[in-house]
Amino acid sequence: MRYVSLGLLLFGFWLALSGHYTAFLITIGALSTLFCVAVARRANALDDEGQPVHLFFGTLTYYPWLMWEIAKSGWTVTKIILNPRLPISPTMIKVRAGQKTAAGIATYANSITLTPGTMTVGVDGHDLTVHALVREGALDLKEGGMDRRVRRFEKGL
Amino acid sequence: MFVAATLAILAAMALAVVRAIKGPTVFDRVLAGNSMGSLAILLLAAVGFLTGRPEFLDIGLTYGLLNLIGTLAVLRFFRHGDLAYDPGTKRRR
Amino acid sequence: MQMAMEIASWALILSGSFFVVVGMVGLVRMPELYTRMHAASVTDTLGAGLLIFGMMLQAGLSLVTLKLVFLLALYIFTAPVVTHALARAALHEDVKPLLGRLRAPTLLTRRSKVKSGRRS
């Protein structure tokens, strides 16, 4: 199942990038797809974490939501940068990640880093160390809105 | 419109160069270098649209992958003093 | 319809250019490494995202749009990896973050002397 999905993904990638559809090029693409799948299999890279197929439908709603969050916090950071007084108050806090799987925690940590104004500097099990540009950002994170959203995403919604 | 985007990206690159020259620590320079890389991808895309040759996007994709690898390699080098550092074996430094 | 698309892509590309420049201005203005990384992430996510969305509207439905989607995915997946690795490496080398409420005038004079708590 995972091999098939990875293979389809890679082959689609090849087709999208090449743009020439002659028999020769498609054969080469199929061969290199097989080679890549074999390498991934040999490296044992295909498990829940490496190829999380069960999360696919979640991404369809999760990423638009994340982009909206990025836009909001990006605007906040922009206002701070353009403010002549540069009102920053850098904060380091520990945040508890409520996700159950490693892929969920990684998604949460990456989402924190992606939104401007907060970034994950350390992960230790379920404890994330987060650096925030302003105190308010750290407090927002502590409230756990994003944590709940990622937990919902983890369940495949 | 793409002229404006290209000029903005070039201005941003100039600012990144300022940080790369000033940067007190090596990490500031790595950060500026990585930003330069991301801006270069955007510049490639914008110039591709400007000249009507979308093939530039392929170069941009390749450059993005190389940018990631390059930044990680530089960080690894400064952290361990060795590109082939393996925590399992003995420390070489 | 064509007109609306044109205006939307204009707006997206111009605002994307704005955020790209703002992020790099922040990179120059911010007082130390970790705050600079926040500024750089404005360029990497918001600026790049808006520019790419604007270009998608220009390209219409074609292979070019698909490539732009790949480019956006590349940004979304690699930017946090690099930021995280950079922060880890800097903490490992004992580059300590400034913490607490800061104001621009004091930053310039006290920058090298401030002792701040590291993460526990």
GROMACS .gro file of C-alpha atoms in nm:
model
  370
    1MET     CA    1   0.000   0.000   0.000
    2ARG     CA    2   0.266   0.249   0.104
    3TYR     CA    3   0.493   0.135  -0.177
    4VAL     CA    4   0.215   0.182  -0.428
    5SER     CA    5   0.132   0.529  -0.303
    6LEU     CA    6   0.498   0.633  -0.301
    7GLY     CA    7   0.545   0.492  -0.649
    8LEU     CA    8   0.239   0.675  -0.785
    9LEU     CA    9   0.354   0.996  -0.620
   10LEU     CA   10   0.703   0.972  -0.766
   11PHE     CA   11   0.576   0.877  -1.111
   12GLY     CA   12   0.330   1.166  -1.106
   13PHE     CA   13   0.615   1.394  -1.005
   14TRP     CA   14   0.821   1.271  -1.297
   15LEU     CA   15   0.536   1.323  -1.543
   16ALA     CA   16   0.466   1.670  -1.410
   17LEU     CA   17   0.826   1.779  -1.433
   18SER     CA   18   0.915   1.626  -1.768
   19GLY     CA   19   0.625   1.750  -1.980
   20HIS     CA   20   0.733   1.529  -2.273
   21TYR     CA   21   0.528   1.216  -2.314
   22THR     CA   22   0.717   0.984  -2.546
   23ALA     CA   23   0.739   0.612  -2.481
   24PHE     CA   24   1.112   0.632  -2.414
   25LEU     CA   25   1.086   0.900  -2.147
   26ILE     CA   26   0.793   0.734  -1.973
   27THR     CA   27   0.984   0.406  -1.960
   28ILE     CA   28   1.283   0.583  -1.807
   29GLY     CA   29   1.049   0.749  -1.557
   30ALA     CA   30   0.893   0.416  -1.458
   31LEU     CA   31   1.239   0.263  -1.414
   32SER     CA   32   1.362   0.543  -1.193
   33THR     CA   33   1.040   0.529  -0.991
   34LEU     CA   34   1.099   0.160  -0.928
   35PHE     CA   35   1.459   0.231  -0.837
   36CYS     CA   36   1.356   0.498  -0.585
   37VAL     CA   37   1.093   0.274  -0.427
   38ALA     CA   38   1.351  -0.003  -0.397
   39VAL     CA   39   1.596   0.234  -0.230
   40ALA     CA   40   1.326   0.355   0.011
   41ARG     CA   41   1.241  -0.004   0.091
   42ARG     CA   42   1.603  -0.091   0.155
   43ALA     CA   43   1.641   0.211   0.384
   44ASN     CA   44   1.324   0.113   0.573
   45ALA     CA   45   1.200   0.467   0.522
   46LEU     CA   46   0.839   0.368   0.463
   47ASP     CA   47   0.646   0.349   0.786
   48ASP     CA   48   0.381   0.559   0.960
   49GLU     CA   49   0.625   0.845   0.975
   50GLY     CA   50   0.793   0.832   0.637
   51GLN     CA   51   0.483   0.795   0.424
   52PRO     CA   52   0.178   0.888   0.632
   53VAL     CA   53  -0.092   0.795   0.380
   54HIS     CA   54  -0.361   0.795   0.651
   55LEU     CA   55  -0.312   1.169   0.695
   56PHE     CA   56  -0.383   1.254   0.333
   57PHE     CA   57  -0.741   1.371   0.371
   58GLY     CA   58  -0.650   1.569   0.679
   59THR     CA   59  -0.402   1.777   0.481
   60LEU     CA   60  -0.677   1.903   0.251
   61THR     CA   61  -0.834   2.105   0.532
   62TYR     CA   62  -0.531   2.141   0.758
   63TYR     CA   63  -0.302   2.328   0.518
   64PRO     CA   64  -0.553   2.599   0.423
   65TRP     CA   65  -0.612   2.655   0.795
   66LEU     CA   66  -0.235   2.670   0.853
   67MET     CA   67  -0.194   2.921   0.571
   68TRP     CA   68  -0.453   3.146   0.730
   69GLU     CA   69  -0.265   3.122   1.062
   70ILE     CA   70   0.061   3.205   0.880
   71ALA     CA   71  -0.102   3.508   0.722
   72LYS     CA   72  -0.234   3.633   1.056
   73SER     CA   73   0.087   3.593   1.253
   74GLY     CA   74   0.294   3.711   0.956
   75TRP     CA   75   0.100   4.036   0.962
   76THR     CA   76   0.166   4.070   1.337
   77VAL     CA   77   0.540   4.020   1.286
   78THR     CA   78   0.537   4.267   0.995
   79LYS     CA   79   0.384   4.534   1.216
   80ILE     CA   80   0.653   4.468   1.478
   81ILE     CA   81   0.934   4.491   1.223
   82LEU     CA   82   0.804   4.816   1.075
   83ASN     CA   83   0.740   4.972   1.416
   84PRO     CA   84   1.024   5.221   1.476
   85ARG     CA   85   1.039   5.125   1.845
   86LEU     CA   86   1.076   4.754   1.761
   87PRO     CA   87   0.855   4.632   2.049
   88ILE     CA   88   0.983   4.276   2.086
   89SER     CA   89   0.983   4.065   2.400
   90PRO     CA   90   1.150   3.734   2.317
   91THR     CA   91   1.029   3.447   2.530
   92MET     CA   92   1.125   3.084   2.572
   93ILE     CA   93   0.854   2.850   2.695
   94LYS     CA   94   0.785   2.482   2.715
   95VAL     CA   95   0.474   2.363   2.538
   96ARG     CA   96   0.312   2.027   2.584
   97ALA     CA   97   0.229   1.848   2.258
   98GLY     CA   98  -0.089   1.644   2.304
   99GLN     CA   99  -0.044   1.436   1.988
  100LYS     CA  100  -0.007   1.065   2.016
  101THR     CA  101   0.203   0.974   1.713
  102ALA     CA  102   0.547   1.094   1.610
  103ALA     CA  103   0.406   1.226   1.283
  104GLY     CA  104   0.153   1.433   1.479
  105ILE     CA  105   0.420   1.584   1.703
  106ALA     CA  106   0.639   1.660   1.403
  107THR     CA  107   0.346   1.829   1.230
  108TYR     CA  108   0.277   2.038   1.539
  109ALA     CA  109   0.642   2.139   1.580
  110ASN     CA  110   0.674   2.226   1.211
  111SER     CA  111   0.352   2.426   1.218
  112ILE     CA  112   0.483   2.626   1.514
  113THR     CA  113   0.804   2.694   1.325
  114LEU     CA  114   0.621   2.783   1.003
  115THR     CA  115   0.407   3.051   1.162
  116PRO     CA  116   0.628   3.360   1.184
  117GLY     CA  117   0.683   3.477   1.540
  118THR     CA  118   0.718   3.136   1.701
  119MET     CA  119   0.965   2.858   1.641
  120THR     CA  120   1.043   2.523   1.793
  121VAL     CA  121   1.404   2.499   1.907
  122GLY     CA  122   1.390   2.166   2.083
  123VAL     CA  123   1.178   1.853   2.096
  124ASP     CA  124   1.196   1.608   2.382
  125GLY     CA  125   0.923   1.348   2.367
  126HIS     CA  126   0.602   1.544   2.417
  127ASP     CA  127   0.772   1.860   2.540
  128LEU     CA  128   0.852   2.127   2.286
  129THR     CA  129   1.078   2.420   2.367
  130VAL     CA  130   0.944   2.720   2.182
  131HIS     CA  131   1.102   3.058   2.121
  132ALA     CA  132   0.852   3.337   2.058
  133LEU     CA  133   0.919   3.686   1.929
  134VAL     CA  134   0.661   3.848   2.157
  135ARG     CA  135   0.512   3.729   2.486
  136GLU     CA  136   0.161   3.736   2.341
  137GLY     CA  137   0.259   3.481   2.079
  138ALA     CA  138   0.388   3.245   2.348
  139LEU     CA  139   0.069   3.287   2.550
  140ASP     CA  140  -0.146   3.216   2.243
  141LEU     CA  141   0.045   2.895   2.191
  142LYS     CA  142   0.005   2.801   2.555
  143GLU     CA  143  -0.371   2.830   2.513
  144GLY     CA  144  -0.346   2.533   2.279
  145GLY     CA  145  -0.569   2.622   1.984
  146MET     CA  146  -0.315   2.492   1.736
  147ASP     CA  147  -0.249   2.185   1.951
  148ARG     CA  148  -0.618   2.091   1.933
  149ARG     CA  149  -0.629   2.153   1.559
  150VAL     CA  150  -0.326   1.927   1.499
  151ARG     CA  151  -0.480   1.660   1.720
  152ARG     CA  152  -0.788   1.669   1.503
  153PHE     CA  153  -0.567   1.652   1.193
  154GLU     CA  154  -0.388   1.351   1.338
  155LYS     CA  155  -0.714   1.161   1.357
  156GLY     CA  156  -0.755   1.213   0.984
  157LEU     CA  157  -1.013   1.491   0.974
  158MET     CA  158   0.414   4.353  -1.235
  159PHE     CA  159   0.690   4.096  -1.254
  160VAL     CA  160   0.937   4.379  -1.293
  161ALA     CA  161   0.818   4.510  -0.956
  162ALA     CA  162   0.848   4.165  -0.801
  163THR     CA  163   1.197   4.120  -0.946
  164LEU     CA  164   1.311   4.456  -0.815
  165ALA     CA  165   1.165   4.383  -0.470
  166ILE     CA  166   1.341   4.046  -0.457
  167LEU     CA  167   1.670   4.207  -0.562
  168ALA     CA  168   1.633   4.470  -0.290
  169ALA     CA  169   1.562   4.196  -0.036
  170MET     CA  170   1.873   4.011  -0.154
  171ALA     CA  171   2.079   4.324  -0.101
  172LEU     CA  172   1.949   4.342   0.257
  173ALA     CA  173   2.038   3.976   0.309
  174VAL     CA  174   2.390   4.050   0.187
  175VAL     CA  175   2.410   4.333   0.442
  176ARG     CA  176   2.327   4.085   0.717
  177ALA     CA  177   2.572   3.830   0.580
  178ILE     CA  178   2.852   4.085   0.593
  179LYS     CA  179   2.759   4.230   0.931
  180GLY     CA  180   2.646   3.910   1.104
  181PRO     CA  181   2.834   3.879   1.432
  182THR     CA  182   2.807   3.501   1.455
  183VAL     CA  183   2.849   3.239   1.190
  184PHE     CA  184   2.483   3.142   1.233
  185ASP     CA  185   2.370   3.486   1.126
  186ARG     CA  186   2.565   3.435   0.808
  187VAL     CA  187   2.419   3.090   0.752
  188LEU     CA  188   2.070   3.236   0.806
  189ALA     CA  189   2.142   3.514   0.558
  190GLY     CA  190   2.279   3.261   0.311
  191ASN     CA  191   1.971   3.046   0.342
  192SER     CA  192   1.747   3.349   0.291
  193MET     CA  193   1.952   3.434  -0.017
  194GLY     CA  194   1.880   3.085  -0.145
  195SER     CA  195   1.505   3.114  -0.096
  196LEU     CA  196   1.508   3.456  -0.257
  197ALA     CA  197   1.707   3.319  -0.548
  198ILE     CA  198   1.434   3.061  -0.610
  199LEU     CA  199   1.170   3.332  -0.613
  200LEU     CA  200   1.390   3.541  -0.840
  201LEU     CA  201   1.424   3.250  -1.081
  202ALA     CA  202   1.046   3.206  -1.088
  203ALA     CA  203   0.983   3.579  -1.136
  204VAL     CA  204   1.243   3.608  -1.413
  205GLY     CA  205   1.095   3.298  -1.575
  206PHE     CA  206   0.757   3.467  -1.594
  207LEU     CA  207   0.913   3.797  -1.698
  208THR     CA  208   1.085   3.644  -1.997
  209GLY     CA  209   0.805   3.397  -2.068
  210ARG     CA  210   1.023   3.092  -2.014
  211PRO     CA  211   0.870   2.876  -1.738
  212GLU     CA  212   1.163   2.633  -1.767
  213PHE     CA  213   1.327   2.848  -1.502
  214LEU     CA  214   1.092   2.688  -1.249
  215ASP     CA  215   1.270   2.354  -1.286
  216ILE     CA  216   1.599   2.521  -1.203
  217GLY     CA  217   1.425   2.682  -0.907
  218LEU     CA  218   1.305   2.346  -0.775
  219THR     CA  219   1.652   2.194  -0.805
  220TYR     CA  220   1.803   2.498  -0.641
  221GLY     CA  221   1.558   2.470  -0.353
  222LEU     CA  222   1.658   2.110  -0.283
  223LEU     CA  223   2.026   2.200  -0.304
  224ASN     CA  224   1.971   2.497  -0.076
  225LEU     CA  225   1.827   2.272   0.196
  226ILE     CA  226   2.110   2.020   0.168
  227GLY     CA  227   2.373   2.293   0.154
  228THR     CA  228   2.248   2.474   0.463
  229LEU     CA  229   2.220   2.153   0.661
  230ALA     CA  230   2.570   2.048   0.553
  231VAL     CA  231   2.718   2.382   0.660
  232LEU     CA  232   2.540   2.363   0.997
  233ARG     CA  233   2.659   2.009   1.049
  234PHE     CA  234   3.011   2.112   0.966
  235PHE     CA  235   3.010   2.392   1.220
  236ARG     CA  236   2.849   2.179   1.486
  237HIS     CA  237   3.069   1.874   1.455
  238GLY     CA  238   3.363   2.002   1.255
  239ASP     CA  239   3.305   1.712   1.020
  240LEU     CA  240   3.059   1.648   0.740
  241ALA     CA  241   3.051   1.272   0.796
  242TYR     CA  242   2.994   1.287   1.170
  243ASP     CA  243   2.817   0.983   1.304
  244PRO     CA  244   2.708   0.988   1.669
  245GLY     CA  245   2.757   0.613   1.687
  246THR     CA  246   3.128   0.620   1.618
  247LYS     CA  247   3.402   0.790   1.813
  248ARG     CA  248   3.425   1.168   1.801
  249ARG     CA  249   3.693   1.280   1.567
  250ARG     CA  250   3.750   1.633   1.687
  251MET     CA  251  -1.355   3.720  -1.505
  252GLN     CA  252  -1.023   3.762  -1.681
  253MET     CA  253  -1.003   4.110  -1.534
  254ALA     CA  254  -1.072   3.988  -1.180
  255MET     CA  255  -0.801   3.723  -1.210
  256GLU     CA  256  -0.556   3.981  -1.335
  257ILE     CA  257  -0.632   4.219  -1.046
  258ALA     CA  258  -0.612   3.939  -0.789
  259SER     CA  259  -0.275   3.821  -0.916
  260TRP     CA  260  -0.148   4.180  -0.919
  261ALA     CA  261  -0.254   4.221  -0.557
  262LEU     CA  262  -0.101   3.889  -0.453
  263ILE     CA  263   0.231   3.952  -0.626
  264LEU     CA  264   0.265   4.308  -0.503
  265SER     CA  265   0.180   4.217  -0.144
  266GLY     CA  266   0.416   3.918  -0.171
  267SER     CA  267   0.696   4.151  -0.282
  268PHE     CA  268   0.615   4.377   0.011
  269PHE     CA  269   0.643   4.093   0.264
  270VAL     CA  270   0.963   3.964   0.104
  271VAL     CA  271   1.126   4.302   0.154
  272VAL     CA  272   0.981   4.344   0.504
  273GLY     CA  273   1.122   4.010   0.616
  274MET     CA  274   1.470   4.105   0.500
  275VAL     CA  275   1.439   4.450   0.661
  276GLY     CA  276   1.364   4.262   0.982
  277LEU     CA  277   1.669   4.043   0.923
  278VAL     CA  278   1.883   4.356   0.925
  279ARG     CA  279   1.698   4.538   1.203
  280MET     CA  280   1.650   4.269   1.468
  281PRO     CA  281   1.897   4.264   1.756
  282GLU     CA  282   2.011   3.901   1.766
  283LEU     CA  283   2.006   3.565   1.596
  284TYR     CA  284   1.678   3.415   1.718
  285THR     CA  285   1.470   3.724   1.655
  286ARG     CA  286   1.628   3.750   1.311
  287MET     CA  287   1.511   3.401   1.236
  288HIS     CA  288   1.152   3.507   1.305
  289ALA     CA  289   1.193   3.792   1.059
  290ALA     CA  290   1.343   3.565   0.795
  291SER     CA  291   1.047   3.328   0.826
  292VAL     CA  292   0.815   3.610   0.714
  293THR     CA  293   1.003   3.609   0.383
  294ASP     CA  294   1.012   3.232   0.359
  295THR     CA  295   0.646   3.164   0.429
  296LEU     CA  296   0.427   3.468   0.375
  297GLY     CA  297   0.627   3.647   0.106
  298ALA     CA  298   0.710   3.336  -0.094
  299GLY     CA  299   0.358   3.195  -0.052
  300LEU     CA  300   0.184   3.510  -0.177
  301LEU     CA  301   0.424   3.547  -0.471
  302ILE     CA  302   0.373   3.185  -0.572
  303PHE     CA  303  -0.006   3.211  -0.544
  304GLY     CA  304   0.005   3.522  -0.761
  305MET     CA  305   0.214   3.342  -1.021
  306MET     CA  306  -0.032   3.051  -1.014
  307LEU     CA  307  -0.314   3.288  -1.107
  308GLN     CA  308  -0.100   3.421  -1.392
  309ALA     CA  309  -0.015   3.075  -1.521
  310GLY     CA  310  -0.371   2.945  -1.525
  311LEU     CA  311  -0.437   2.571  -1.528
  312SER     CA  312  -0.126   2.415  -1.674
  313LEU     CA  313   0.187   2.221  -1.595
  314VAL     CA  314   0.346   2.545  -1.477
  315THR     CA  315   0.088   2.573  -1.198
  316LEU     CA  316   0.170   2.219  -1.088
  317LYS     CA  317   0.538   2.310  -1.071
  318LEU     CA  318   0.451   2.613  -0.863
  319VAL     CA  319   0.256   2.385  -0.627
  320PHE     CA  320   0.570   2.172  -0.591
  321LEU     CA  321   0.770   2.486  -0.524
  322LEU     CA  322   0.525   2.592  -0.251
  323ALA     CA  323   0.538   2.243  -0.098
  324LEU     CA  324   0.917   2.267  -0.104
  325TYR     CA  325   0.899   2.592   0.090
  326ILE     CA  326   0.648   2.456   0.340
  327PHE     CA  327   0.848   2.142   0.411
  328THR     CA  328   1.205   2.270   0.407
  329ALA     CA  329   1.175   2.608   0.579
  330PRO     CA  330   1.093   2.469   0.926
  331VAL     CA  331   1.364   2.203   0.895
  332VAL     CA  332   1.630   2.463   0.827
  333THR     CA  333   1.501   2.700   1.096
  334HIS     CA  334   1.492   2.422   1.353
  335ALA     CA  335   1.839   2.294   1.261
  336LEU     CA  336   1.979   2.645   1.278
  337ALA     CA  337   1.825   2.712   1.620
  338ARG     CA  338   1.950   2.377   1.753
  339ALA     CA  339   2.301   2.434   1.624
  340ALA     CA  340   2.310   2.787   1.769
  341LEU     CA  341   2.189   2.667   2.110
  342HIS     CA  342   2.444   2.389   2.098
  343GLU     CA  343   2.719   2.645   2.041
  344ASP     CA  344   2.589   2.850   2.336
  345VAL     CA  345   2.458   3.146   2.142
  346LYS     CA  346   2.222   3.265   2.411
  347PRO     CA  347   1.891   3.425   2.320
  348LEU     CA  348   1.800   3.764   2.459
  349LEU     CA  349   1.486   3.733   2.664
  350GLY     CA  350   1.243   3.977   2.819
  351ARG     CA  351   1.095   4.306   2.711
  352LEU     CA  352   1.333   4.499   2.490
  353ARG     CA  353   1.326   4.841   2.332
  354ALA     CA  354   1.530   4.952   2.035
  355PRO     CA  355   1.742   5.227   2.199
  356THR     CA  356   1.865   5.004   2.481
  357LEU     CA  357   1.943   4.722   2.244
  358LEU     CA  358   2.215   4.912   2.069
  359THR     CA  359   2.410   4.987   2.384
  360ARG     CA  360   2.343   4.685   2.600
  361ARG     CA  361   2.359   4.425   2.329
  362SER     CA  362   2.683   4.256   2.426
  363LYS     CA  363   2.637   4.280   2.801
  364VAL     CA  364   2.290   4.136   2.848
  365LYS     CA  365   2.300   3.810   3.035
  366SER     CA  366   1.991   3.610   2.983
  367GLY     CA  367   1.854   3.279   3.092
  368ARG     CA  368   1.898   2.989   2.862
  369ARG     CA  369   1.640   2.719   2.830
  370SER     CA  370   1.652   2.486   3.125
   0.00000   0.00000   0.00000
